[in-house]
Coordinates of N, CA and C in Angstrom, one line a residue:
M1 N 0.9 -1.2 0.1 CA 0.2 0.1 -0.1 C 0.8 1.1 -0.2
G2 N 0.7 2.0 -1.0 CA 1.5 3.3 -1.1 C 1.3 4.5 0.2
A3 N 2.1 5.3 0.3 CA 2.0 6.2 1.3 C 0.5 7.2 1.3
G4 N 0.3 7.5 0.1 CA -0.9 8.2 -0.1 C -2.1 7.3 0.5
A5 N -2.1 6.1 0.2 CA -3.3 5.4 0.4 C -3.2 5.2 1.9
S6 N -2.2 4.7 2.3 CA -2.0 4.5 3.9 C -2.5 5.7 4.8
A7 N -2.2 6.9 4.5 CA -2.7 8.0 5.0 C -4.1 8.3 5.2
Q8 N -5.0 7.3 4.3 CA -6.2 7.7 4.5 C -7.0 6.5 5.6
F9 N -6.0 5.7 6.2 CA -6.5 4.5 7.0 C -6.2 5.1 8.5
G10 N -5.6 6.2 9.0 CA -5.5 6.6 10.1 C -4.1 6.7 10.8
P11 N -4.0 7.0 11.7 CA -2.5 7.1 12.4 C -2.2 5.8 12.9
A12 N -2.7 5.1 13.2 CA -2.3 3.7 13.7 C -1.6 2.7 12.8
L13 N -2.4 3.0 11.4 CA -1.5 1.9 10.5 C -0.5 2.7 10.0
D14 N 0.0 4.0 9.8 CA 0.7 4.8 9.5 C 1.9 4.8 10.5
A15 N 1.7 4.8 11.9 CA 2.7 4.5 12.6 C 3.3 3.1 12.7
C16 N 2.5 2.1 12.2 CA 3.0 0.5 12.2 C 3.9 0.4 11.0
A17 N 3.4 1.1 10.0 CA 4.0 1.2 8.7 C 5.4 1.8 8.7
A18 N 5.6 2.5 9.6 CA 6.9 3.4 9.6 C 7.8 2.4 10.5
R19 N 7.5 1.5 11.3 CA 8.4 0.8 12.0 C 9.0 -0.6 11.3
P20 N 10.1 -1.2 11.9 CA 10.4 -2.4 11.2 C 9.6 -3.6 11.3
A21 N 9.2 -3.9 9.8 CA 8.5 -5.0 9.6 C 8.5 -6.2 10.6
D22 N 10.1 -6.6 11.0 CA 10.3 -7.8 11.9 C 10.0 -7.4 13.6
G23 N 9.5 -6.2 13.6 CA 9.2 -6.1 15.2 C 10.7 -5.6 15.9
S24 N 11.6 -5.6 15.4 CA 13.0 -5.6 15.9 C 13.1 -4.5 17.1
D25 N 12.2 -3.4 16.8 CA 12.3 -2.5 17.6 C 11.7 -2.3 18.9
L26 N 10.9 -3.8 19.1 CA 9.9 -3.6 20.5 C 10.7 -4.3 21.2
R27 N 11.0 -3.7 22.3 CA 11.4 -4.1 23.5 C 10.9 -4.4 24.8
D28 N 9.6 -3.7 24.9 CA 8.8 -3.9 26.0 C 7.6 -4.9 25.6
F29 N 7.0 -5.9 26.2 CA 5.8 -6.3 26.1 C 4.6 -5.6 26.1
N30 N 4.5 -4.7 27.2 CA 3.4 -3.9 27.3 C 3.2 -2.9 26.1
T31 N 4.1 -2.6 25.7 CA 4.3 -1.4 24.7 C 3.6 -2.4 23.3
A32 N 4.6 -3.6 23.0 CA 4.0 -4.3 22.2 C 2.6 -4.9 22.2
K33 N 2.2 -5.2 23.1 CA 0.7 -5.2 23.4 C -0.4 -4.4 23.1
A34 N 0.1 -3.0 23.4 CA -0.8 -1.9 23.4 C -0.9 -1.5 21.7
E35 N 0.5 -1.7 21.2 CA 0.4 -1.3 19.6 C -0.3 -2.4 19.0
A36 N -0.3 -3.8 19.1 CA -1.2 -4.9 18.8 C -2.6 -4.5 18.8
V37 N -2.9 -4.1 19.9 CA -4.2 -4.1 20.3 C -5.1 -2.9 19.4
Q38 N -4.3 -1.9 19.3 CA -4.7 -0.8 18.6 C -4.6 -1.0 17.2
L39 N -3.9 -1.7 16.6 CA -3.9 -1.9 15.4 C -4.8 -2.9 14.6
R40 N -5.2 -3.9 16.0 CA -6.4 -4.6 15.6 C -7.7 -4.1 15.6
R41 N -7.7 -3.1 16.5 CA -9.1 -1.9 16.7 C -9.2 -1.4 15.4
T42 N -8.2 -0.9 14.9 CA -8.3 -0.1 13.6 C -8.7 -1.1 12.3
L43 N -8.0 -2.1 12.4 CA -8.4 -3.1 11.3 C -9.6 -3.8 11.4
A44 N -10.2 -4.0 12.6 CA -11.5 -4.2 12.8 C -12.7 -2.9 12.5
A45 N -12.4 -1.7 12.5 CA -13.1 -0.9 12.1 C -13.0 -0.5 10.6
L46 N -12.0 -0.7 10.4 CA -11.6 -0.6 8.7 C -12.3 -1.7 7.8
R47 N -12.5 -2.8 8.5 CA -13.3 -3.9 7.7 C -14.9 -3.7 8.1
Y48 N -15.2 -3.1 9.3 CA -16.5 -2.8 9.7 C -17.2 -2.1 8.5
Q49 N -16.1 -0.8 8.2 CA -16.5 0.4 7.3 C -16.7 -0.1 5.8
V50 N -15.6 -1.0 5.5 CA -15.8 -1.4 4.3 C -16.7 -2.3 3.8
N51 N -17.1 -3.1 4.8 CA -18.2 -4.1 4.8 C -19.7 -3.6 5.1
A52 N -20.0 -2.1 5.0 CA -21.0 -1.2 5.0 C -21.4 -1.8 6.3
Q53 N -20.7 -1.2 7.3 CA -21.1 -1.3 8.4 C -21.6 -2.7 9.2
G54 N -21.2 -4.0 8.5 CA -21.7 -5.1 8.9 C -22.8 -5.6 8.2
Q55 N -23.1 -5.1 7.3 CA -24.2 -5.4 6.2 C -23.7 -6.3 5.2
G56 N -22.7 -6.5 5.0 CA -22.1 -7.7 4.1 C -21.9 -7.1 2.5
A57 N -22.2 -5.5 2.4 CA -21.7 -5.2 1.2 C -20.3 -4.5 1.4
S58 N -19.7 -4.6 0.0 CA -18.5 -4.3 -0.3 C -18.6 -2.4 -1.0
A59 N -17.8 -1.9 -0.4 CA -17.7 -0.4 -0.9 C -17.6 -0.4 -2.5
C60 N -18.2 0.2 -3.0 CA -18.1 0.3 -4.7 C -18.9 1.5 -5.1
F61 N -18.1 2.6 -5.6 CA -18.4 3.8 -6.2 C -18.2 3.6 -7.7
E62 N -19.0 4.5 -8.5 CA -18.3 4.6 -9.9 C -18.8 6.2 -10.5
H63 N -17.9 6.4 -11.6 CA -18.3 8.0 -12.2 C -18.7 7.7 -13.3
L64 N -19.4 8.8 -13.6 CA -20.2 9.0 -15.1 C -19.5 9.5 -16.0
H65 N -19.3 9.2 -17.1 CA -18.5 9.8 -18.6 C -20.2 10.1 -19.3
E66 N -20.1 11.5 -19.0 CA -21.4 12.3 -19.3 C -21.7 12.0 -21.1
R67 N -20.8 12.2 -21.8 CA -21.0 12.2 -23.5 C -21.5 10.9 -23.6
M68 N -20.7 9.5 -23.2 CA -21.0 8.2 -23.2 C -22.0 7.9 -22.7
Q69 N -22.5 8.6 -21.5 CA -23.4 8.0 -20.6 C -23.2 6.6 -20.2
Q70 N -21.8 6.5 -19.8 CA -21.4 5.2 -19.5 C -21.0 5.5 -18.0
W71 N -21.3 4.4 -17.1 CA -20.7 4.3 -15.7 C -19.5 3.4 -15.5
T72 N -18.4 4.0 -15.0 CA -17.4 3.0 -14.8 C -17.0 3.0 -13.3
H73 N -16.5 1.6 -12.9 CA -16.6 1.4 -11.4 C -15.0 2.0 -11.0
Y74 N -14.7 2.5 -9.9 CA -13.6 2.8 -9.1 C -12.8 1.6 -8.8
S75 N -11.6 1.2 -8.6 CA -11.1 -0.1 -8.3 C -11.3 -0.1 -6.7
P76 N -11.7 -1.6 -6.3 CA -12.0 -1.5 -5.2 C -11.1 -1.0 -3.9
E77 N -9.9 -0.7 -4.2 CA -8.9 0.3 -3.2 C -9.4 1.7 -3.3
Q78 N -9.8 2.4 -4.6 CA -10.2 3.8 -4.7 C -11.5 3.8 -4.0
S79 N -12.3 2.6 -4.2 CA -13.9 2.7 -3.4 C -13.6 2.6 -1.8
C80 N -12.6 2.1 -1.3 CA -12.4 2.1 0.2 C -12.1 3.2 0.6
L81 N -11.1 3.9 -0.3 CA -10.7 5.2 0.3 C -11.8 6.1 0.5
I82 N -12.7 6.2 -0.7 CA -14.0 7.1 -0.7 C -14.6 6.4 0.7
A83 N -15.1 5.3 0.9 CA -16.0 5.0 1.7 C -15.5 5.5 3.0
M84 N -14.2 5.1 3.3 CA -13.5 5.5 4.5 C -13.5 6.9 5.1
A85 N -13.4 7.8 4.0 CA -13.4 9.2 4.4 C -14.6 9.6 4.3
L86 N -15.8 9.0 4.0 CA -16.9 9.5 4.3 C -17.6 9.3 5.4
A87 N -17.1 8.1 6.0 CA -17.2 7.6 7.4 C -16.9 8.6 8.3
G88 N -15.7 9.5 8.3 CA -15.4 10.2 9.1 C -15.9 11.8 8.8
N89 N -16.2 12.0 7.2 CA -16.5 13.4 6.8 C -17.2 13.2 5.8
P90 N -18.7 13.6 6.0 CA -19.6 13.7 4.9 C -19.3 14.8 3.8
D91 N -18.4 15.7 4.4 CA -17.9 17.0 3.3 C -16.4 16.7 3.1
A92 N -15.8 15.3 3.0 CA -14.6 15.1 2.8 C -14.2 15.4 1.5
V93 N -12.9 15.5 1.2 CA -12.1 15.8 -0.2 C -11.1 14.9 -0.3
I94 N -11.3 13.6 -1.2 CA -10.3 12.5 -1.2 C -9.5 12.6 -2.6
Q95 N -8.1 12.7 -2.3 CA -7.1 12.9 -3.4 C -6.8 11.4 -3.6
L96 N -7.3 11.0 -5.1 CA -6.9 9.7 -5.4 C -5.5 9.4 -5.6
P97 N -4.7 8.5 -5.0 CA -3.3 8.1 -4.8 C -3.0 7.9 -6.2
G98 N -1.8 8.7 -6.9 CA -1.2 8.7 -8.1 C -2.0 9.1 -9.1
L99 N -2.8 9.7 -9.0 CA -3.9 10.5 -10.2 C -4.1 11.8 -9.8
P100 N -4.3 12.6 -10.8 CA -4.8 14.1 -10.9 C -6.4 14.2 -10.7
F101 N -6.8 13.4 -9.7 CA -8.2 13.3 -9.5 C -8.5 13.5 -8.2
S102 N -9.3 14.1 -7.5 CA -9.9 14.1 -6.3 C -11.7 13.7 -6.2
V103 N -11.9 13.3 -5.4 CA -13.7 13.2 -5.2 C -13.9 14.2 -4.0
R104 N -14.7 14.9 -4.1 CA -15.4 15.8 -3.4 C -16.8 15.3 -3.1
C105 N -17.1 15.7 -1.8 CA -18.1 14.9 -1.2 C -19.3 15.9 -0.6
G106 N -20.7 15.9 -0.5 CA -21.3 16.7 0.4 C -21.3 18.2 -0.1
R107 N -21.0 19.1 0.6 CA -21.2 20.3 0.4 C -19.8 20.4 -0.4
N108 N -18.8 20.1 -0.4 CA -17.7 20.3 -1.5 C -17.8 19.7 -2.5
A109 N -18.7 19.1 -2.9 CA -19.0 18.5 -4.5 C -19.4 19.2 -5.3
T110 N -18.3 20.1 -5.6 CA -18.8 21.5 -6.7 C -17.5 21.3 -7.5
S111 N -17.8 22.4 -8.6 CA -16.6 22.7 -9.2 C -16.9 24.1 -10.0
Q112 N -15.8 24.6 -11.0 CA -16.2 25.7 -11.7 C -17.3 25.2 -12.6
G113 N -17.4 24.2 -13.1 CA -18.3 23.9 -14.0 C -19.4 23.4 -13.4
M114 N -19.6 22.9 -12.0 CA -20.6 22.4 -11.2 C -20.7 23.1 -10.2
P115 N -21.4 24.2 -10.1 CA -21.6 24.8 -8.9 C -22.3 24.4 -7.5
V116 N -23.4 23.5 -8.1 CA -24.2 23.1 -7.2 C -24.0 21.6 -7.2
P117 N -24.0 20.9 -5.8 CA -23.7 19.5 -5.6 C -24.4 18.9 -6.6
P118 N -24.5 17.6 -7.3 CA -24.9 16.6 -8.2 C -26.2 16.0 -6.8
D119 N -27.1 15.4 -7.3 CA -27.9 14.9 -6.3 C -27.4 13.5 -5.4
S120 N -26.4 12.9 -6.2 CA -25.6 11.8 -5.9 C -24.6 12.4 -4.5
G121 N -24.2 13.7 -4.5 CA -23.4 14.3 -3.7 C -22.3 13.9 -3.5
L122 N -21.5 13.4 -4.8 CA -20.4 12.8 -5.0 C -19.9 13.4 -6.3
L123 N -18.7 14.1 -6.6 CA -18.0 14.7 -7.7 C -16.5 14.4 -7.7
Q124 N -16.6 13.8 -8.9 CA -14.9 13.7 -9.4 C -14.4 14.7 -9.9
V125 N -13.3 15.6 -9.7 CA -12.8 16.7 -10.2 C -11.2 16.7 -10.6
N126 N -10.8 16.8 -12.0 CA -9.5 16.9 -12.3 C -8.8 18.0 -11.8
N127 N -8.1 17.7 -11.0 CA -7.2 18.7 -10.4 C -6.4 19.4 -11.6
N128 N -6.1 19.4 -12.5 CA -5.3 20.1 -13.3 C -6.2 21.0 -14.4
S129 N -7.2 20.0 -15.0 CA -8.3 20.9 -15.9 C -9.8 21.6 -15.3
G130 N -9.9 20.9 -14.1 CA -11.4 21.4 -13.6 C -12.6 20.6 -14.0
A131 N -12.1 19.6 -15.0 CA -13.3 18.8 -15.7 C -13.8 17.9 -14.6
C132 N -15.1 17.9 -14.6 CA -15.6 16.9 -13.6 C -16.7 15.7 -14.1
R133 N -16.9 14.9 -13.2 CA -17.6 13.8 -13.5 C -18.6 13.5 -12.1
I134 N -20.0 13.0 -12.3 CA -20.6 12.7 -11.3 C -20.2 11.2 -10.6
V135 N -20.2 11.2 -9.6 CA -19.9 10.1 -8.8 C -21.1 9.6 -7.8
R136 N -21.3 8.4 -7.8 CA -22.4 7.8 -7.0 C -22.0 6.2 -6.4
V137 N -22.5 5.8 -5.6 CA -22.6 4.5 -5.1 C -23.1 3.7 -6.1
A138 N -22.3 2.8 -6.5 CA -22.9 1.8 -7.2 C -24.4 1.0 -7.2
L139 N -25.0 1.0 -8.1 CA -26.5 0.5 -8.0 C -26.4 -0.9 -7.3
G140 N -27.0 -1.2 -6.2 CA -27.2 -2.6 -6.1 C -26.1 -2.9 -4.8
T141 N -25.3 -1.6 -4.3 CA -24.1 -2.3 -3.5 C -24.3 -0.9 -2.3
A142 N -25.1 0.0 -2.4 CA -25.8 1.0 -1.4 C -26.1 0.3 0.1
P143 N -25.4 0.7 1.2 CA -26.0 -0.1 2.6 C -27.0 0.8 3.1
A144 N -26.9 2.2 2.5 CA -28.2 2.7 3.1 C -28.9 3.9 1.9
Y145 N -29.9 4.4 2.2 CA -30.4 5.1 1.1 C -31.1 6.5 1.9
A146 N -31.5 7.5 0.9 CA -31.8 8.9 1.7 C -32.8 9.4 0.2
Q147 N -34.0 9.9 0.9 CA -34.8 10.8 -0.1 C -34.4 12.0 -0.3
K148 N -34.6 12.8 -1.3 CA -34.7 14.2 -1.6 C -36.0 15.1 -0.8
T149 N -35.8 15.8 -0.2 CA -36.8 16.7 0.0 C -37.2 17.8 -0.7
A150 N -38.3 18.6 -0.4 CA -38.8 19.9 -0.9 C -37.4 20.7 -0.8
A151 N -36.9 20.8 0.3 CA -35.9 21.7 0.5 C -34.7 21.6 0.0
G152 N -34.6 20.2 -0.9 CA -33.3 19.9 -1.7 C -32.4 18.9 -0.7
T153 N -32.6 18.8 0.5 CA -31.8 18.1 1.3 C -32.1 16.6 1.1
F154 N -31.4 16.2 1.9 CA -31.6 14.2 1.6 C -32.1 13.8 3.0
Q155 N -33.1 13.2 3.1 CA -33.4 12.5 4.5 C -33.1 11.1 4.4
P156 N -32.3 10.5 5.5 CA -32.1 9.3 5.5 C -33.5 8.6 5.6
L157 N -33.3 7.1 5.2 CA -34.6 6.1 5.4 C -34.0 5.4 6.6
T158 N -35.3 4.3 7.0 CA -35.0 3.8 8.0 C -34.0 2.5 7.8
P159 N -33.3 2.0 8.7 CA -32.6 0.5 8.5 C -33.4 -0.6 7.7
A160 N -34.9 -0.5 8.0 CA -35.8 -1.6 7.5 C -36.1 -1.2 5.9
Q161 N -36.4 0.2 5.6 CA -36.5 0.6 4.2 C -35.3 0.4 3.6
N162 N -34.1 0.8 4.1 CA -32.6 0.5 3.4 C -32.7 -1.2 2.9
A163 N -32.6 -2.1 3.8 CA -32.9 -3.6 3.4 C -33.7 -3.9 2.3
L164 N -35.0 -3.3 2.5 CA -36.0 -3.8 1.6 C -35.3 -3.2 0.3
I165 N -34.9 -1.8 0.1 CA -34.6 -1.1 -1.3 C -33.3 -2.1 -1.9
A166 N -32.5 -2.3 -1.1 CA -31.2 -3.0 -1.2 C -31.5 -4.3 -1.8
S167 N -32.5 -5.2 -1.2 CA -32.8 -6.3 -1.7 C -33.4 -6.3 -3.1
A168 N -34.2 -5.4 -3.3 CA -35.1 -5.5 -4.7 C -33.9 -4.8 -5.7
V169 N -33.0 -3.9 -5.5 CA -32.3 -3.5 -6.5 C -31.4 -4.6 -6.6
A170 N -30.7 -5.3 -5.7 CA -29.6 -6.3 -6.1 C -30.3 -7.5 -6.9
S171 N -31.6 -7.6 -6.7 CA -32.1 -8.5 -7.4 C -32.4 -8.3 -9.0
A172 N -32.2 -7.0 -9.1 CA -32.3 -6.9 -10.9 C -31.6 -5.2 -10.9
P173 N -30.2 -5.6 -11.1 CA -29.7 -4.3 -11.0 C -29.7 -3.3 -12.3
Q174 N -30.2 -3.9 -13.4 CA -30.3 -2.9 -14.6 C -31.7 -2.1 -14.6
G175 N -32.7 -2.6 -13.9 CA -34.1 -1.8 -13.7 C -35.0 -2.7 -13.2
G176 N -35.9 -1.8 -12.5 CA -37.1 -2.4 -11.8 C -38.0 -1.4 -11.2
A177 N -39.2 -2.0 -10.5 CA -39.8 -1.5 -9.5 C -40.5 -2.2 -8.4
K178 N -40.7 -1.4 -7.5 CA -41.0 -2.4 -6.1 C -42.0 -1.7 -5.1
A179 N -43.3 -2.1 -5.0 CA -43.9 -1.7 -4.0 C -43.2 -1.6 -2.5
V180 N -43.0 -0.4 -1.8 CA -42.6 -0.4 -0.7 C -43.0 0.2 0.5
G181 N -44.5 0.1 0.4 CA -45.5 0.8 1.6 C -46.6 1.1 0.9
P182 N -47.7 1.3 1.3 CA -49.1 1.5 0.8 C -48.9 2.8 0.3
G183 N -49.2 2.6 -1.6 CA -48.7 3.6 -2.3 C -47.9 4.0 -2.9
F184 N -46.7 3.6 -2.3 CA -45.5 4.0 -2.6 C -44.8 2.6 -3.2
E185 N -44.0 3.5 -4.4 CA -43.0 2.3 -5.3 C -41.8 2.9 -5.3
I186 N -40.6 2.1 -5.3 CA -39.5 2.5 -5.7 C -39.0 2.0 -7.0
R187 N -38.2 2.8 -7.7 CA -38.1 2.6 -9.2 C -36.6 2.7 -9.2
W188 N -35.9 1.7 -10.1 CA -34.4 2.3 -10.4 C -34.0 1.6 -11.6
G189 N -32.6 2.2 -12.0 CA -32.1 1.8 -13.1 C -33.0 2.2 -14.3
M190 N -33.1 1.7 -15.4 CA -33.9 2.0 -16.6 C -35.3 2.2 -16.3
N191 N -35.9 1.9 -15.3 CA -37.4 2.1 -14.7 C -37.5 3.4 -13.9
A192 N -36.3 4.0 -13.7 CA -36.5 5.3 -12.8 C -36.9 6.3 -13.5
T193 N -38.2 6.2 -14.0 CA -38.8 7.5 -14.4 C -40.1 7.7 -14.2
T194 N -40.4 8.9 -14.3 CA -42.1 9.5 -14.1 C -42.4 10.8 -15.0
P195 N -43.7 11.1 -15.1 CA -43.6 12.5 -15.6 C -42.7 13.9 -15.1
T196 N -42.3 13.6 -13.8 CA -41.5 14.5 -13.3 C -40.2 14.5 -13.6
Y197 N -39.5 13.2 -13.7 CA -38.5 12.6 -14.1 C -38.4 11.8 -15.5
P198 N -38.6 12.4 -16.6 CA -38.5 11.7 -17.9 C -37.5 10.8 -18.2
Q199 N -36.4 11.4 -17.6 CA -34.8 10.5 -17.6 C -34.6 10.0 -16.4
P200 N -33.9 8.7 -16.1 CA -33.5 8.3 -14.9 C -32.4 9.2 -14.2
P201 N -33.0 9.7 -13.2 CA -31.8 10.9 -12.4 C -30.3 10.0 -12.1
H202 N -29.4 10.8 -12.3 CA -27.9 10.1 -11.9 C -27.9 9.4 -10.8
T203 N -28.7 9.4 -9.6 CA -28.8 8.5 -8.6 C -29.3 7.1 -9.0
G204 N -30.0 7.1 -10.2 CA -30.7 5.9 -10.4 C -31.6 5.2 -9.7
L205 N -32.2 5.9 -9.0 CA -33.4 5.6 -8.2 C -34.5 6.9 -7.7
I206 N -35.8 6.7 -7.9 CA -36.7 7.3 -7.3 C -37.8 7.0 -6.7
L207 N -38.4 7.5 -5.9 CA -39.7 7.1 -5.0 C -41.1 7.7 -5.6
V208 N -41.9 6.7 -5.9 CA -43.1 7.4 -6.5 C -44.2 7.2 -5.5
G209 N -45.1 8.5 -5.1 CA -46.1 8.2 -4.0 C -47.4 8.1 -4.7
P210 N -48.4 7.9 -3.6 CA -49.7 7.4 -4.1 C -50.6 8.3 -4.7
H211 N -50.0 9.9 -5.1 CA -50.7 10.9 -5.7 C -49.9 11.3 -6.7
G212 N -49.1 10.5 -7.4 CA -48.3 11.1 -8.4 C -46.8 11.8 -8.1
G213 N -46.6 11.9 -6.9 CA -45.5 12.9 -6.6 C -44.3 11.9 -6.6
S214 N -43.4 12.4 -6.8 CA -41.9 11.5 -6.9 C -40.5 12.3 -6.7
T215 N -39.8 11.8 -5.7 CA -38.6 12.2 -5.7 C -37.6 11.4 -5.8
V216 N -36.4 11.9 -5.8 CA -35.1 11.1 -6.1 C -34.8 10.5 -4.6
I217 N -34.0 9.4 -4.9 CA -33.5 8.5 -3.8 C -32.2 8.3 -4.3
R218 N -31.1 8.5 -3.3 CA -29.7 8.3 -3.7 C -28.9 7.2 -2.6
G219 N -28.1 6.4 -3.0 CA -27.3 5.7 -2.3 C -26.5 6.2 -1.4
Q220 N -26.2 5.9 -0.2 CA -25.2 6.5 0.8 C -24.3 5.8 1.4
W221 N -23.2 6.4 2.0 CA -22.1 5.4 2.6 C -21.8 6.4 3.9
G222 N -21.5 5.5 5.0 CA -20.9 6.1 6.2 C -22.2 6.0 7.1
P223 N -21.8 6.3 8.3 CA -22.8 6.4 9.4 C -23.7 7.5 9.2
L224 N -25.2 7.0 9.4 CA -26.2 8.0 9.0 C -27.2 8.2 10.3
P225 N -27.8 9.4 10.6 CA -29.0 9.3 11.3 C -30.1 8.6 10.9
V226 N -31.0 8.0 11.7 CA -31.9 7.2 11.3 C -33.5 7.9 11.4
F227 N -34.3 8.0 10.3 CA -35.7 8.4 10.5 C -36.5 7.7 11.0
A228 N -37.2 7.9 12.0 CA -38.3 7.2 12.4 C -39.2 8.0 13.2
G229 N -40.6 7.8 12.7 CA -41.5 8.4 13.2 C -42.0 8.1 14.5
P230 N -43.2 8.7 15.4 CA -43.6 8.1 16.4 C -44.5 6.5 16.1
R231 N -44.8 6.5 14.9 CA -45.6 5.3 14.4 C -44.7 3.9 14.0
G232 N -43.4 4.2 14.1 CA -42.4 3.5 13.8 C -42.0 3.8 12.3
P233 N -41.2 2.7 11.7 CA -40.7 2.8 10.3 C -41.8 2.9 9.4
R234 N -41.6 4.0 8.6 CA -42.6 4.4 7.3 C -41.7 5.0 6.2
M235 N -42.2 4.9 5.0 CA -41.7 5.7 4.0 C -42.0 7.3 4.2
P236 N -41.0 8.1 4.3 CA -41.2 9.6 4.0 C -41.7 10.1 3.1
P237 N -42.7 11.3 3.5 CA -43.3 11.8 2.2 C -42.5 12.2 0.9
A238 N -43.0 11.8 -0.3 CA -42.2 12.3 -1.6 C -43.0 13.2 -1.9
Y239 N -42.0 14.1 -2.8 CA -42.6 15.3 -3.4 C -42.3 15.1 -4.8
G240 N -43.2 16.2 -5.5 CA -43.2 16.1 -6.9 C -42.4 17.5 -7.4
G241 N -41.4 17.5 -7.7 CA -40.7 18.6 -8.2 C -40.3 19.8 -7.3
G242 N -40.2 19.5 -6.2 CA -40.2 20.8 -5.4 C -41.4 21.3 -4.7
G243 N -40.9 22.7 -4.1 CA -42.0 23.2 -3.1 C -43.0 22.4 -2.4
A244 N -44.1 22.9 -1.8 CA -44.8 22.2 -0.9 C -45.1 20.9 -1.3
P245 N -45.4 20.0 -0.1 CA -45.7 18.5 -0.5 C -47.1 18.4 -1.2
P246 N -47.6 17.6 -1.9 CA -48.8 17.6 -2.2 C -49.8 16.9 -1.2
G247 N -51.0 17.2 -1.3 CA -52.0 16.7 -0.2 C -52.0 15.4 0.1
G248 N -51.9 15.0 1.6 CA -52.1 13.7 1.7 C -50.7 13.3 2.1
Y249 N -49.5 13.8 1.8 CA -48.2 13.5 2.2 C -47.9 13.9 3.7
V250 N -48.5 13.3 4.7 CA -48.3 13.8 6.1 C -47.9 12.6 7.0

């Protein structure tokens, strides 16, 4: 692992990498034990994060070639770097080791050519030219999801809703539709269209409500707050193109 990549995994790994691999510098048992325990904890946290907080999925991000309308996966190592950074900071900026590209997240997902963050919340920027590409969690790999509200922010769904959507998308990654509650339907891939969204959004998912309202859903990564109403898990309101929510969405 190169120095640039190692830096993304925290001081414990950096400290160990800088010491002799044969352990010849270890003279004291307690010091060696403390270092081993810290390293194990760091590796356990890394494994937990890369495996979607224990949900079994592996981090997978992809970027869009706009002219060709083609999504390309990052390497597993690059996806791991992005996932780890998001776990610590939703507005992280990740420099891809050995490449002139950075991945900008959250409020930082902007560039000169894209002053407003995309709905996916992720943007790759060429550090030299400023050219950018939209980045998203690859369809079928997200451990969590969030819906776009009328205010333009994204509201996390509940663990039960996340599991339902993840299972549906994984069963047919190219596209499909599935009822996710009374009157609500999730659509993804080639099926992610409505009159409000005649073309699938870059996130690849939409939520359609019982009165024709629809809103973007995006895959998310990292620790997220949970939406839960007093009546337990339920689909949050869906909105049709911004503004006040349609009648009945309460």
